[in-house]
Amino acid sequence: MSKSLLHPRHWTSWLAVLILRIIALLPFKVKMLAGSAFGKIGYRLLKRRRHITTTNIALCFPEKSKAEQEQLVKDIFVANGIGFFEIAWAWWANPDSLRKRFTVKGLDVLKAATENGQGVLLIGGHYTHLDLAGMMVNLVADIDVVYRKNNDPVFEYVITSGRKRVFKNVFERSDMRAIIRTLREGRTVWFSPDQDHGIKNSVFAPFFGIPATTVTSASKLMRLGKAKPVFVSHKRDLKTNQYQVTFAVPETEFPSGDDVQDATIINQMIENSIREQPDQYMWVHRRFKTRPEGEPSVY
């Protein structure tokens, strides 16, 4: 760790890390209850995030009544509150302690993709328990992960250290050469292409029927890394205190060689998973931030 991280200007961040470390030590049921309460508070206080979430839900679930949409927004904040506690848990958890916390569906799909030693691009989405699910997947398949660098240097250090404790390789998303090289070595790399990073290196493809910028990196990584695609999704069941991880492949040819078609398939696969448990997706982000030329902002 760099000594510069101990400078007084970072003490607030270290205090936040300390709080998260304490949260990680809480019993499972306490984390779930506290996370739920945290989410309900966030719904009332985080007006901007509530507006973004409400807009996303109105766009993506127009078939729901206003009352149903409002309830889903509330459920989303609860799921994100729990997700906050799950993130803290994931950074310090003993991976073996998670073995009895989840079930796997479609593991044969992943094993079939890796049989000939070919690399696999594990395509996922930004669900509220993403970090925790990554640890679970790593217990059944040796994977590497791709992440976006955190703007806060303290959190960048803590998060990356936590991930490197679990995963063999942790790649910053801009390090495409290293990811491609690793795929060619036959590794399985988790990559989530479902956030709006602007129009550069992206195409517009439908997501819940709305044109959404979708990065073309997945197609590029599969082509240059000579990798097979497998989709991964995961959900939380608070009734059983269990998680379910699912592996699947699309029924249509993928990659197709066409960036828009590939982006459409990716969005459709992620959308199908979201519809099974819509509150557990990170709707608090501006998924439709970038609009086609001439269209006004939806937010």
PDB file of C-alpha atoms in Angstrom:
ATOM      1  CA  MET A   1       0.000   0.000   0.000  1.00  0.00           C
ATOM      2  CA  SER A   2       1.250   3.463  -0.900  1.00  0.00           C
ATOM      3  CA  LYS A   3       2.000   5.727   2.069  1.00  0.00           C
ATOM      4  CA  SER A   4       0.107   8.503   0.303  1.00  0.00           C
ATOM      5  CA  LEU A   5      -3.144   6.686   1.127  1.00  0.00           C
ATOM      6  CA  LEU A   6      -2.531   7.483   4.807  1.00  0.00           C
ATOM      7  CA  HIS A   7      -2.679  11.238   4.180  1.00  0.00           C
ATOM      8  CA  PRO A   8      -5.376  13.040   6.235  1.00  0.00           C
ATOM      9  CA  ARG A   9      -7.322  13.846   3.072  1.00  0.00           C
ATOM     10  CA  HIS A  10      -8.140  10.121   2.827  1.00  0.00           C
ATOM     11  CA  TRP A  11      -9.232   9.655   6.440  1.00  0.00           C
ATOM     12  CA  THR A  12     -12.934   9.982   5.579  1.00  0.00           C
ATOM     13  CA  SER A  13     -12.564   7.167   3.065  1.00  0.00           C
ATOM     14  CA  TRP A  14     -10.760   5.017   5.629  1.00  0.00           C
ATOM     15  CA  LEU A  15     -13.584   5.650   8.103  1.00  0.00           C
ATOM     16  CA  ALA A  16     -16.056   4.422   5.484  1.00  0.00           C
ATOM     17  CA  VAL A  17     -13.882   1.341   4.934  1.00  0.00           C
ATOM     18  CA  LEU A  18     -13.869   0.678   8.685  1.00  0.00           C
ATOM     19  CA  ILE A  19     -17.681   0.832   8.748  1.00  0.00           C
ATOM     20  CA  LEU A  20     -17.846  -1.588   5.812  1.00  0.00           C
ATOM     21  CA  ARG A  21     -15.412  -3.919   7.578  1.00  0.00           C
ATOM     22  CA  ILE A  22     -17.684  -3.982  10.616  1.00  0.00           C
ATOM     23  CA  ILE A  23     -20.689  -4.630   8.371  1.00  0.00           C
ATOM     24  CA  ALA A  24     -18.877  -7.602   6.840  1.00  0.00           C
ATOM     25  CA  LEU A  25     -18.636  -9.218  10.284  1.00  0.00           C
ATOM     26  CA  LEU A  26     -22.386  -9.111  10.931  1.00  0.00           C
ATOM     27  CA  PRO A  27     -24.397 -12.368  10.835  1.00  0.00           C
ATOM     28  CA  PHE A  28     -26.097 -13.064   7.499  1.00  0.00           C
ATOM     29  CA  LYS A  29     -29.655 -12.345   8.647  1.00  0.00           C
ATOM     30  CA  VAL A  30     -28.564  -9.122  10.331  1.00  0.00           C
ATOM     31  CA  LYS A  31     -26.896  -7.986   7.100  1.00  0.00           C
ATOM     32  CA  MET A  32     -30.086  -8.693   5.165  1.00  0.00           C
ATOM     33  CA  LEU A  33     -32.321  -6.846   7.660  1.00  0.00           C
ATOM     34  CA  ALA A  34     -29.961  -3.910   8.047  1.00  0.00           C
ATOM     35  CA  GLY A  35     -29.476  -3.707   4.284  1.00  0.00           C
ATOM     36  CA  SER A  36     -33.236  -3.651   3.760  1.00  0.00           C
ATOM     37  CA  ALA A  37     -33.614  -0.790   6.244  1.00  0.00           C
ATOM     38  CA  PHE A  38     -30.694   1.026   4.608  1.00  0.00           C
ATOM     39  CA  GLY A  39     -32.411   0.734   1.230  1.00  0.00           C
ATOM     40  CA  LYS A  40     -35.689   2.116   2.563  1.00  0.00           C
ATOM     41  CA  ILE A  41     -33.839   5.123   3.968  1.00  0.00           C
ATOM     42  CA  GLY A  42     -32.076   5.570   0.628  1.00  0.00           C
ATOM     43  CA  TYR A  43     -35.419   5.600  -1.175  1.00  0.00           C
ATOM     44  CA  ARG A  44     -36.491   8.607   0.876  1.00  0.00           C
ATOM     45  CA  LEU A  45     -33.221  10.530   0.914  1.00  0.00           C
ATOM     46  CA  LEU A  46     -31.587   9.850  -2.472  1.00  0.00           C
ATOM     47  CA  LYS A  47     -33.983  11.842  -4.618  1.00  0.00           C
ATOM     48  CA  ARG A  48     -31.786  11.946  -7.719  1.00  0.00           C
ATOM     49  CA  ARG A  49     -31.247   8.164  -7.710  1.00  0.00           C
ATOM     50  CA  ARG A  50     -34.954   7.664  -7.068  1.00  0.00           C
ATOM     51  CA  HIS A  51     -35.750   9.834 -10.097  1.00  0.00           C
ATOM     52  CA  ILE A  52     -33.321   7.855 -12.287  1.00  0.00           C
ATOM     53  CA  THR A  53     -34.747   4.548 -11.087  1.00  0.00           C
ATOM     54  CA  THR A  54     -38.346   5.699 -11.525  1.00  0.00           C
ATOM     55  CA  THR A  55     -37.566   6.827 -15.078  1.00  0.00           C
ATOM     56  CA  ASN A  56     -35.881   3.522 -15.933  1.00  0.00           C
ATOM     57  CA  ILE A  57     -38.798   1.490 -14.623  1.00  0.00           C
ATOM     58  CA  ALA A  58     -41.384   3.629 -16.432  1.00  0.00           C
ATOM     59  CA  LEU A  59     -39.461   3.114 -19.688  1.00  0.00           C
ATOM     60  CA  CYS A  60     -38.794  -0.601 -19.294  1.00  0.00           C
ATOM     61  CA  PHE A  61     -42.033  -1.775 -17.660  1.00  0.00           C
ATOM     62  CA  PRO A  62     -44.788   0.323 -19.292  1.00  0.00           C
ATOM     63  CA  GLU A  63     -47.210  -2.594 -18.878  1.00  0.00           C
ATOM     64  CA  LYS A  64     -47.133  -2.097 -15.095  1.00  0.00           C
ATOM     65  CA  SER A  65     -49.522   0.326 -13.413  1.00  0.00           C
ATOM     66  CA  LYS A  66     -48.172   3.431 -11.684  1.00  0.00           C
ATOM     67  CA  ALA A  67     -48.683   1.754  -8.306  1.00  0.00           C
ATOM     68  CA  GLU A  68     -46.817  -1.373  -9.469  1.00  0.00           C
ATOM     69  CA  GLN A  69     -43.979   0.724 -10.847  1.00  0.00           C
ATOM     70  CA  GLU A  70     -43.682   2.679  -7.596  1.00  0.00           C
ATOM     71  CA  GLN A  71     -43.593  -0.549  -5.568  1.00  0.00           C
ATOM     72  CA  LEU A  72     -40.893  -1.961  -7.851  1.00  0.00           C
ATOM     73  CA  VAL A  73     -38.814   1.188  -7.332  1.00  0.00           C
ATOM     74  CA  LYS A  74     -39.116   0.734  -3.566  1.00  0.00           C
ATOM     75  CA  ASP A  75     -38.115  -2.928  -3.926  1.00  0.00           C
ATOM     76  CA  ILE A  76     -35.121  -1.901  -6.026  1.00  0.00           C
ATOM     77  CA  PHE A  77     -33.860   0.409  -3.287  1.00  0.00           C
ATOM     78  CA  VAL A  78     -34.238  -2.380  -0.734  1.00  0.00           C
ATOM     79  CA  ALA A  79     -32.316  -4.751  -3.016  1.00  0.00           C
ATOM     80  CA  ASN A  80     -29.587  -2.151  -3.499  1.00  0.00           C
ATOM     81  CA  GLY A  81     -29.413  -1.553   0.251  1.00  0.00           C
ATOM     82  CA  ILE A  82     -28.893  -5.262   0.799  1.00  0.00           C
ATOM     83  CA  GLY A  83     -26.412  -5.221  -2.070  1.00  0.00           C
ATOM     84  CA  PHE A  84     -24.379  -2.570  -0.261  1.00  0.00           C
ATOM     85  CA  PHE A  85     -24.010  -4.929   2.689  1.00  0.00           C
ATOM     86  CA  GLU A  86     -23.233  -7.829   0.345  1.00  0.00           C
ATOM     87  CA  ILE A  87     -20.436  -5.820  -1.262  1.00  0.00           C
ATOM     88  CA  ALA A  88     -18.836  -5.297   2.144  1.00  0.00           C
ATOM     89  CA  TRP A  89     -19.245  -8.996   2.841  1.00  0.00           C
ATOM     90  CA  ALA A  90     -17.611  -9.961  -0.463  1.00  0.00           C
ATOM     91  CA  TRP A  91     -14.477  -7.870   0.056  1.00  0.00           C
ATOM     92  CA  TRP A  92     -13.497  -9.758   3.218  1.00  0.00           C
ATOM     93  CA  ALA A  93     -15.451 -13.019   3.194  1.00  0.00           C
ATOM     94  CA  ASN A  94     -13.829 -16.421   3.318  1.00  0.00           C
ATOM     95  CA  PRO A  95     -14.918 -17.930  -0.035  1.00  0.00           C
ATOM     96  CA  ASP A  96     -15.406 -21.374   1.540  1.00  0.00           C
ATOM     97  CA  SER A  97     -18.054 -19.911   3.845  1.00  0.00           C
ATOM     98  CA  LEU A  98     -20.247 -19.320   0.778  1.00  0.00           C
ATOM     99  CA  ARG A  99     -20.332 -22.926  -0.454  1.00  0.00           C
ATOM    100  CA  LYS A 100     -23.657 -23.703   1.232  1.00  0.00           C
ATOM    101  CA  ARG A 101     -25.180 -20.352   0.312  1.00  0.00           C
ATOM    102  CA  PHE A 102     -25.832 -20.986  -3.391  1.00  0.00           C
ATOM    103  CA  THR A 103     -26.981 -23.445  -6.019  1.00  0.00           C
ATOM    104  CA  VAL A 104     -25.886 -23.627  -9.640  1.00  0.00           C
ATOM    105  CA  LYS A 105     -27.981 -24.196 -12.744  1.00  0.00           C
ATOM    106  CA  GLY A 106     -26.413 -24.951 -16.128  1.00  0.00           C
ATOM    107  CA  LEU A 107     -22.896 -25.707 -14.917  1.00  0.00           C
ATOM    108  CA  ASP A 108     -22.698 -28.307 -17.707  1.00  0.00           C
ATOM    109  CA  VAL A 109     -23.014 -25.421 -20.180  1.00  0.00           C
ATOM    110  CA  LEU A 110     -19.884 -23.783 -18.810  1.00  0.00           C
ATOM    111  CA  LYS A 111     -17.974 -27.060 -18.605  1.00  0.00           C
ATOM    112  CA  ALA A 112     -18.848 -27.889 -22.217  1.00  0.00           C
ATOM    113  CA  ALA A 113     -17.498 -24.505 -23.338  1.00  0.00           C
ATOM    114  CA  THR A 114     -14.151 -25.133 -21.637  1.00  0.00           C
ATOM    115  CA  GLU A 115     -13.677 -28.768 -22.671  1.00  0.00           C
ATOM    116  CA  ASN A 116     -11.222 -28.177 -25.500  1.00  0.00           C
ATOM    117  CA  GLY A 117      -9.108 -25.684 -23.561  1.00  0.00           C
ATOM    118  CA  GLN A 118     -10.628 -22.718 -25.360  1.00  0.00           C
ATOM    119  CA  GLY A 119     -11.081 -19.477 -23.442  1.00  0.00           C
ATOM    120  CA  VAL A 120     -14.559 -18.440 -22.302  1.00  0.00           C
ATOM    121  CA  LEU A 121     -15.974 -14.925 -22.038  1.00  0.00           C
ATOM    122  CA  LEU A 122     -18.431 -15.085 -19.155  1.00  0.00           C
ATOM    123  CA  ILE A 123     -20.941 -12.337 -19.940  1.00  0.00           C
ATOM    124  CA  GLY A 124     -22.882 -10.976 -16.977  1.00  0.00           C
ATOM    125  CA  GLY A 125     -24.904  -7.989 -15.849  1.00  0.00           C
ATOM    126  CA  HIS A 126     -24.743  -5.475 -13.020  1.00  0.00           C
ATOM    127  CA  TYR A 127     -26.964  -7.065 -10.407  1.00  0.00           C
ATOM    128  CA  THR A 128     -26.931  -5.764  -6.843  1.00  0.00           C
ATOM    129  CA  HIS A 129     -24.914  -8.715  -5.494  1.00  0.00           C
ATOM    130  CA  LEU A 130     -22.333  -8.785  -8.300  1.00  0.00           C
ATOM    131  CA  ASP A 131     -19.175  -9.077  -6.171  1.00  0.00           C
ATOM    132  CA  LEU A 132     -20.628 -11.793  -3.984  1.00  0.00           C
ATOM    133  CA  ALA A 133     -21.807 -13.784  -6.998  1.00  0.00           C
ATOM    134  CA  GLY A 134     -18.335 -13.538  -8.505  1.00  0.00           C
ATOM    135  CA  MET A 135     -16.918 -15.285  -5.460  1.00  0.00           C
ATOM    136  CA  MET A 136     -19.552 -17.995  -5.715  1.00  0.00           C
ATOM    137  CA  VAL A 137     -18.845 -18.608  -9.391  1.00  0.00           C
ATOM    138  CA  ASN A 138     -15.138 -18.829  -8.634  1.00  0.00           C
ATOM    139  CA  LEU A 139     -15.890 -21.753  -6.307  1.00  0.00           C
ATOM    140  CA  VAL A 140     -17.214 -23.819  -9.237  1.00  0.00           C
ATOM    141  CA  ALA A 141     -15.061 -22.406 -12.050  1.00  0.00           C
ATOM    142  CA  ASP A 142     -11.616 -20.785 -11.945  1.00  0.00           C
ATOM    143  CA  ILE A 143     -12.323 -17.315 -13.346  1.00  0.00           C
ATOM    144  CA  ASP A 144     -10.723 -13.916 -13.874  1.00  0.00           C
ATOM    145  CA  VAL A 145     -12.673 -10.662 -13.631  1.00  0.00           C
ATOM    146  CA  VAL A 146     -12.810  -7.277 -15.357  1.00  0.00           C
ATOM    147  CA  TYR A 147     -13.622  -4.113 -13.386  1.00  0.00           C
ATOM    148  CA  ARG A 148     -13.818  -0.325 -13.677  1.00  0.00           C
ATOM    149  CA  LYS A 149     -11.238   1.598 -11.665  1.00  0.00           C
ATOM    150  CA  ASN A 150     -12.698   3.381  -8.647  1.00  0.00           C
ATOM    151  CA  ASN A 151     -12.243   7.159  -8.521  1.00  0.00           C
ATOM    152  CA  ASP A 152     -11.362   7.073  -4.818  1.00  0.00           C
ATOM    153  CA  PRO A 153      -7.788   5.740  -4.359  1.00  0.00           C
ATOM    154  CA  VAL A 154      -8.548   4.223  -0.943  1.00  0.00           C
ATOM    155  CA  PHE A 155     -11.530   2.288  -2.229  1.00  0.00           C
ATOM    156  CA  GLU A 156      -9.591   1.341  -5.336  1.00  0.00           C
ATOM    157  CA  TYR A 157      -6.901  -0.176  -3.114  1.00  0.00           C
ATOM    158  CA  VAL A 158      -9.342  -1.957  -0.792  1.00  0.00           C
ATOM    159  CA  ILE A 159     -11.628  -3.295  -3.538  1.00  0.00           C
ATOM    160  CA  THR A 160      -8.805  -4.475  -5.791  1.00  0.00           C
ATOM    161  CA  SER A 161      -6.991  -6.088  -2.863  1.00  0.00           C
ATOM    162  CA  GLY A 162     -10.187  -7.915  -1.912  1.00  0.00           C
ATOM    163  CA  ARG A 163     -10.676  -9.187  -5.442  1.00  0.00           C
ATOM    164  CA  LYS A 164      -7.048 -10.231  -5.898  1.00  0.00           C
ATOM    165  CA  ARG A 165      -7.386 -12.285  -2.738  1.00  0.00           C
ATOM    166  CA  VAL A 166      -9.987 -14.401  -4.556  1.00  0.00           C
ATOM    167  CA  PHE A 167      -9.306 -14.247  -8.291  1.00  0.00           C
ATOM    168  CA  LYS A 168      -6.132 -15.189 -10.123  1.00  0.00           C
ATOM    169  CA  ASN A 169      -6.341 -12.168 -12.458  1.00  0.00           C
ATOM    170  CA  VAL A 170      -8.155  -8.857 -11.961  1.00  0.00           C
ATOM    171  CA  PHE A 171      -8.158  -6.648 -15.071  1.00  0.00           C
ATOM    172  CA  GLU A 172      -9.024  -2.977 -15.391  1.00  0.00           C
ATOM    173  CA  ARG A 173     -11.491  -2.788 -18.289  1.00  0.00           C
ATOM    174  CA  SER A 174      -9.149  -0.727 -20.504  1.00  0.00           C
ATOM    175  CA  ASP A 175      -6.450  -3.413 -20.406  1.00  0.00           C
ATOM    176  CA  MET A 176      -7.817  -5.177 -23.473  1.00  0.00           C
ATOM    177  CA  ARG A 177      -4.508  -6.723 -24.513  1.00  0.00           C
ATOM    178  CA  ALA A 178      -4.117  -8.534 -21.202  1.00  0.00           C
ATOM    179  CA  ILE A 179      -7.718  -9.788 -21.330  1.00  0.00           C
ATOM    180  CA  ILE A 180      -7.278 -11.067 -24.896  1.00  0.00           C
ATOM    181  CA  ARG A 181      -3.999 -12.766 -23.994  1.00  0.00           C
ATOM    182  CA  THR A 182      -5.629 -14.451 -21.011  1.00  0.00           C
ATOM    183  CA  LEU A 183      -8.551 -15.691 -23.106  1.00  0.00           C
ATOM    184  CA  ARG A 184      -6.127 -17.172 -25.615  1.00  0.00           C
ATOM    185  CA  GLU A 185      -4.479 -19.018 -22.738  1.00  0.00           C
ATOM    186  CA  GLY A 186      -7.789 -20.801 -22.156  1.00  0.00           C
ATOM    187  CA  ARG A 187      -8.933 -18.842 -19.110  1.00  0.00           C
ATOM    188  CA  THR A 188     -12.535 -17.891 -18.259  1.00  0.00           C
ATOM    189  CA  VAL A 189     -13.008 -14.136 -17.907  1.00  0.00           C
ATOM    190  CA  TRP A 190     -16.096 -12.458 -16.429  1.00  0.00           C
ATOM    191  CA  PHE A 191     -17.130  -9.310 -18.329  1.00  0.00           C
ATOM    192  CA  SER A 192     -20.246  -7.162 -17.834  1.00  0.00           C
ATOM    193  CA  PRO A 193     -21.061  -5.006 -20.901  1.00  0.00           C
ATOM    194  CA  ASP A 194     -24.434  -3.655 -19.752  1.00  0.00           C
ATOM    195  CA  GLN A 195     -23.693  -0.081 -18.686  1.00  0.00           C
ATOM    196  CA  ASP A 196     -23.746   3.145 -20.701  1.00  0.00           C
ATOM    197  CA  HIS A 197     -20.157   4.222 -21.388  1.00  0.00           C
ATOM    198  CA  GLY A 198     -21.023   6.673 -24.157  1.00  0.00           C
ATOM    199  CA  ILE A 199     -21.195   6.185 -27.900  1.00  0.00           C
ATOM    200  CA  LYS A 200     -17.458   5.568 -28.401  1.00  0.00           C
ATOM    201  CA  ASN A 201     -16.822   1.877 -29.098  1.00  0.00           C
ATOM    202  CA  SER A 202     -20.558   1.245 -28.654  1.00  0.00           C
ATOM    203  CA  VAL A 203     -23.638   0.698 -30.777  1.00  0.00           C
ATOM    204  CA  PHE A 204     -27.317   1.278 -30.090  1.00  0.00           C
ATOM    205  CA  ALA A 205     -29.228  -1.919 -29.428  1.00  0.00           C
ATOM    206  CA  PRO A 206     -32.653  -2.483 -27.846  1.00  0.00           C
ATOM    207  CA  PHE A 207     -32.784  -3.055 -24.099  1.00  0.00           C
ATOM    208  CA  PHE A 208     -36.366  -3.512 -22.885  1.00  0.00           C
ATOM    209  CA  GLY A 209     -37.342  -2.022 -26.251  1.00  0.00           C
ATOM    210  CA  ILE A 210     -35.339   1.179 -25.683  1.00  0.00           C
ATOM    211  CA  PRO A 211     -32.248   1.975 -27.809  1.00  0.00           C
ATOM    212  CA  ALA A 212     -29.311   1.698 -25.403  1.00  0.00           C
ATOM    213  CA  THR A 213     -25.606   2.154 -26.046  1.00  0.00           C
ATOM    214  CA  THR A 214     -23.918  -1.218 -25.672  1.00  0.00           C
ATOM    215  CA  VAL A 215     -20.158  -1.647 -25.871  1.00  0.00           C
ATOM    216  CA  THR A 216     -18.827  -3.771 -28.719  1.00  0.00           C
ATOM    217  CA  SER A 217     -15.962  -4.988 -26.513  1.00  0.00           C
ATOM    218  CA  ALA A 218     -17.566  -8.380 -25.929  1.00  0.00           C
ATOM    219  CA  SER A 219     -17.559  -9.225 -29.633  1.00  0.00           C
ATOM    220  CA  LYS A 220     -14.001  -7.953 -29.989  1.00  0.00           C
ATOM    221  CA  LEU A 221     -12.778  -9.959 -27.012  1.00  0.00           C
ATOM    222  CA  MET A 222     -14.383 -13.157 -28.287  1.00  0.00           C
ATOM    223  CA  ARG A 223     -12.994 -12.665 -31.780  1.00  0.00           C
ATOM    224  CA  LEU A 224      -9.435 -11.689 -30.828  1.00  0.00           C
ATOM    225  CA  GLY A 225      -9.321 -13.940 -27.772  1.00  0.00           C
ATOM    226  CA  LYS A 226     -10.734 -16.894 -29.748  1.00  0.00           C
ATOM    227  CA  ALA A 227     -13.169 -17.405 -26.898  1.00  0.00           C
ATOM    228  CA  LYS A 228     -16.587 -18.978 -26.535  1.00  0.00           C
ATOM    229  CA  PRO A 229     -19.443 -17.015 -24.929  1.00  0.00           C
ATOM    230  CA  VAL A 230     -21.355 -18.133 -21.838  1.00  0.00           C
ATOM    231  CA  PHE A 231     -23.883 -15.938 -20.048  1.00  0.00           C
ATOM    232  CA  VAL A 232     -24.083 -15.831 -16.264  1.00  0.00           C
ATOM    233  CA  SER A 233     -26.902 -14.481 -14.109  1.00  0.00           C
ATOM    234  CA  HIS A 234     -27.603 -14.658 -10.399  1.00  0.00           C
ATOM    235  CA  LYS A 235     -30.384 -13.867  -7.959  1.00  0.00           C
ATOM    236  CA  ARG A 236     -31.025 -13.752  -4.250  1.00  0.00           C
ATOM    237  CA  ASP A 237     -33.875 -15.527  -2.439  1.00  0.00           C
ATOM    238  CA  LEU A 238     -34.418 -14.044   1.016  1.00  0.00           C
ATOM    239  CA  LYS A 239     -37.026 -16.692   1.860  1.00  0.00           C
ATOM    240  CA  THR A 240     -34.440 -19.465   1.699  1.00  0.00           C
ATOM    241  CA  ASN A 241     -31.362 -17.285   2.372  1.00  0.00           C
ATOM    242  CA  GLN A 242     -29.898 -18.775  -0.794  1.00  0.00           C
ATOM    243  CA  TYR A 243     -28.484 -17.497  -4.073  1.00  0.00           C
ATOM    244  CA  GLN A 244     -28.823 -19.098  -7.483  1.00  0.00           C
ATOM    245  CA  VAL A 245     -26.204 -18.817 -10.228  1.00  0.00           C
ATOM    246  CA  THR A 246     -27.260 -19.715 -13.782  1.00  0.00           C
ATOM    247  CA  PHE A 247     -25.125 -20.335 -16.873  1.00  0.00           C
ATOM    248  CA  ALA A 248     -26.667 -20.256 -20.355  1.00  0.00           C
ATOM    249  CA  VAL A 249     -25.938 -19.727 -24.042  1.00  0.00           C
ATOM    250  CA  PRO A 250     -28.175 -17.995 -26.604  1.00  0.00           C
ATOM    251  CA  GLU A 251     -30.217 -20.102 -28.995  1.00  0.00           C
ATOM    252  CA  THR A 252     -29.124 -18.016 -31.973  1.00  0.00           C
ATOM    253  CA  GLU A 253     -25.636 -17.876 -33.484  1.00  0.00           C
ATOM    254  CA  PHE A 254     -23.367 -15.781 -31.287  1.00  0.00           C
ATOM    255  CA  PRO A 255     -21.115 -14.034 -31.969  1.00  0.00           C
ATOM    256  CA  SER A 256     -22.705 -13.326 -35.332  1.00  0.00           C
ATOM    257  CA  GLY A 257     -20.023 -11.092 -36.828  1.00  0.00           C
ATOM    258  CA  ASP A 258     -22.325  -8.074 -36.672  1.00  0.00           C
ATOM    259  CA  ASP A 259     -21.804  -5.679 -33.747  1.00  0.00           C
ATOM    260  CA  VAL A 260     -25.421  -4.530 -33.565  1.00  0.00           C
ATOM    261  CA  GLN A 261     -26.747  -8.082 -33.733  1.00  0.00           C
ATOM    262  CA  ASP A 262     -24.301  -9.207 -31.051  1.00  0.00           C
ATOM    263  CA  ALA A 263     -25.221  -6.267 -28.806  1.00  0.00           C
ATOM    264  CA  THR A 264     -28.901  -7.099 -29.295  1.00  0.00           C
ATOM    265  CA  ILE A 265     -28.316 -10.722 -28.253  1.00  0.00           C
ATOM    266  CA  ILE A 266     -26.356  -9.606 -25.171  1.00  0.00           C
ATOM    267  CA  ASN A 267     -29.072  -7.171 -24.111  1.00  0.00           C
ATOM    268  CA  GLN A 268     -31.801  -9.744 -24.707  1.00  0.00           C
ATOM    269  CA  MET A 269     -30.063 -12.404 -22.611  1.00  0.00           C
ATOM    270  CA  ILE A 270     -29.533  -9.942 -19.754  1.00  0.00           C
ATOM    271  CA  GLU A 271     -33.103  -8.659 -20.081  1.00  0.00           C
ATOM    272  CA  ASN A 272     -34.471 -12.209 -19.838  1.00  0.00           C
ATOM    273  CA  SER A 273     -32.568 -12.705 -16.583  1.00  0.00           C
ATOM    274  CA  ILE A 274     -33.667  -9.356 -15.159  1.00  0.00           C
ATOM    275  CA  ARG A 275     -37.336 -10.152 -15.784  1.00  0.00           C
ATOM    276  CA  GLU A 276     -37.029 -13.152 -13.446  1.00  0.00           C
ATOM    277  CA  GLN A 277     -36.113 -10.838 -10.536  1.00  0.00           C
ATOM    278  CA  PRO A 278     -36.362  -7.208 -11.732  1.00  0.00           C
ATOM    279  CA  ASP A 279     -35.706  -5.577  -8.353  1.00  0.00           C
ATOM    280  CA  GLN A 280     -32.186  -7.038  -8.127  1.00  0.00           C
ATOM    281  CA  TYR A 281     -30.769  -5.210 -11.161  1.00  0.00           C
ATOM    282  CA  MET A 282     -28.888  -1.922 -10.684  1.00  0.00           C
ATOM    283  CA  TRP A 283     -31.594   0.353 -12.043  1.00  0.00           C
ATOM    284  CA  VAL A 284     -30.129   3.251 -10.033  1.00  0.00           C
ATOM    285  CA  HIS A 285     -27.660   3.832 -12.897  1.00  0.00           C
ATOM    286  CA  ARG A 286     -28.496   5.891 -15.984  1.00  0.00           C
ATOM    287  CA  ARG A 287     -28.706   2.983 -18.424  1.00  0.00           C
ATOM    288  CA  PHE A 288     -30.129   5.260 -21.136  1.00  0.00           C
ATOM    289  CA  LYS A 289     -27.847   8.245 -20.536  1.00  0.00           C
ATOM    290  CA  THR A 290     -26.646   8.427 -24.162  1.00  0.00           C
ATOM    291  CA  ARG A 291     -29.420   9.012 -26.666  1.00  0.00           C
ATOM    292  CA  PRO A 292     -29.518   8.654 -30.459  1.00  0.00           C
ATOM    293  CA  GLU A 293     -28.754  11.903 -32.245  1.00  0.00           C
ATOM    294  CA  GLY A 294     -31.613  14.356 -31.932  1.00  0.00           C
ATOM    295  CA  GLU A 295     -33.323  12.600 -29.024  1.00  0.00           C
ATOM    296  CA  PRO A 296     -33.605  14.488 -25.686  1.00  0.00           C
ATOM    297  CA  SER A 297     -32.390  13.058 -22.383  1.00  0.00           C
ATOM    298  CA  VAL A 298     -34.881  10.742 -20.733  1.00  0.00           C
ATOM    299  CA  TYR A 299     -33.713  11.864 -17.297  1.00  0.00           C
TER     300      TYR A 299
END
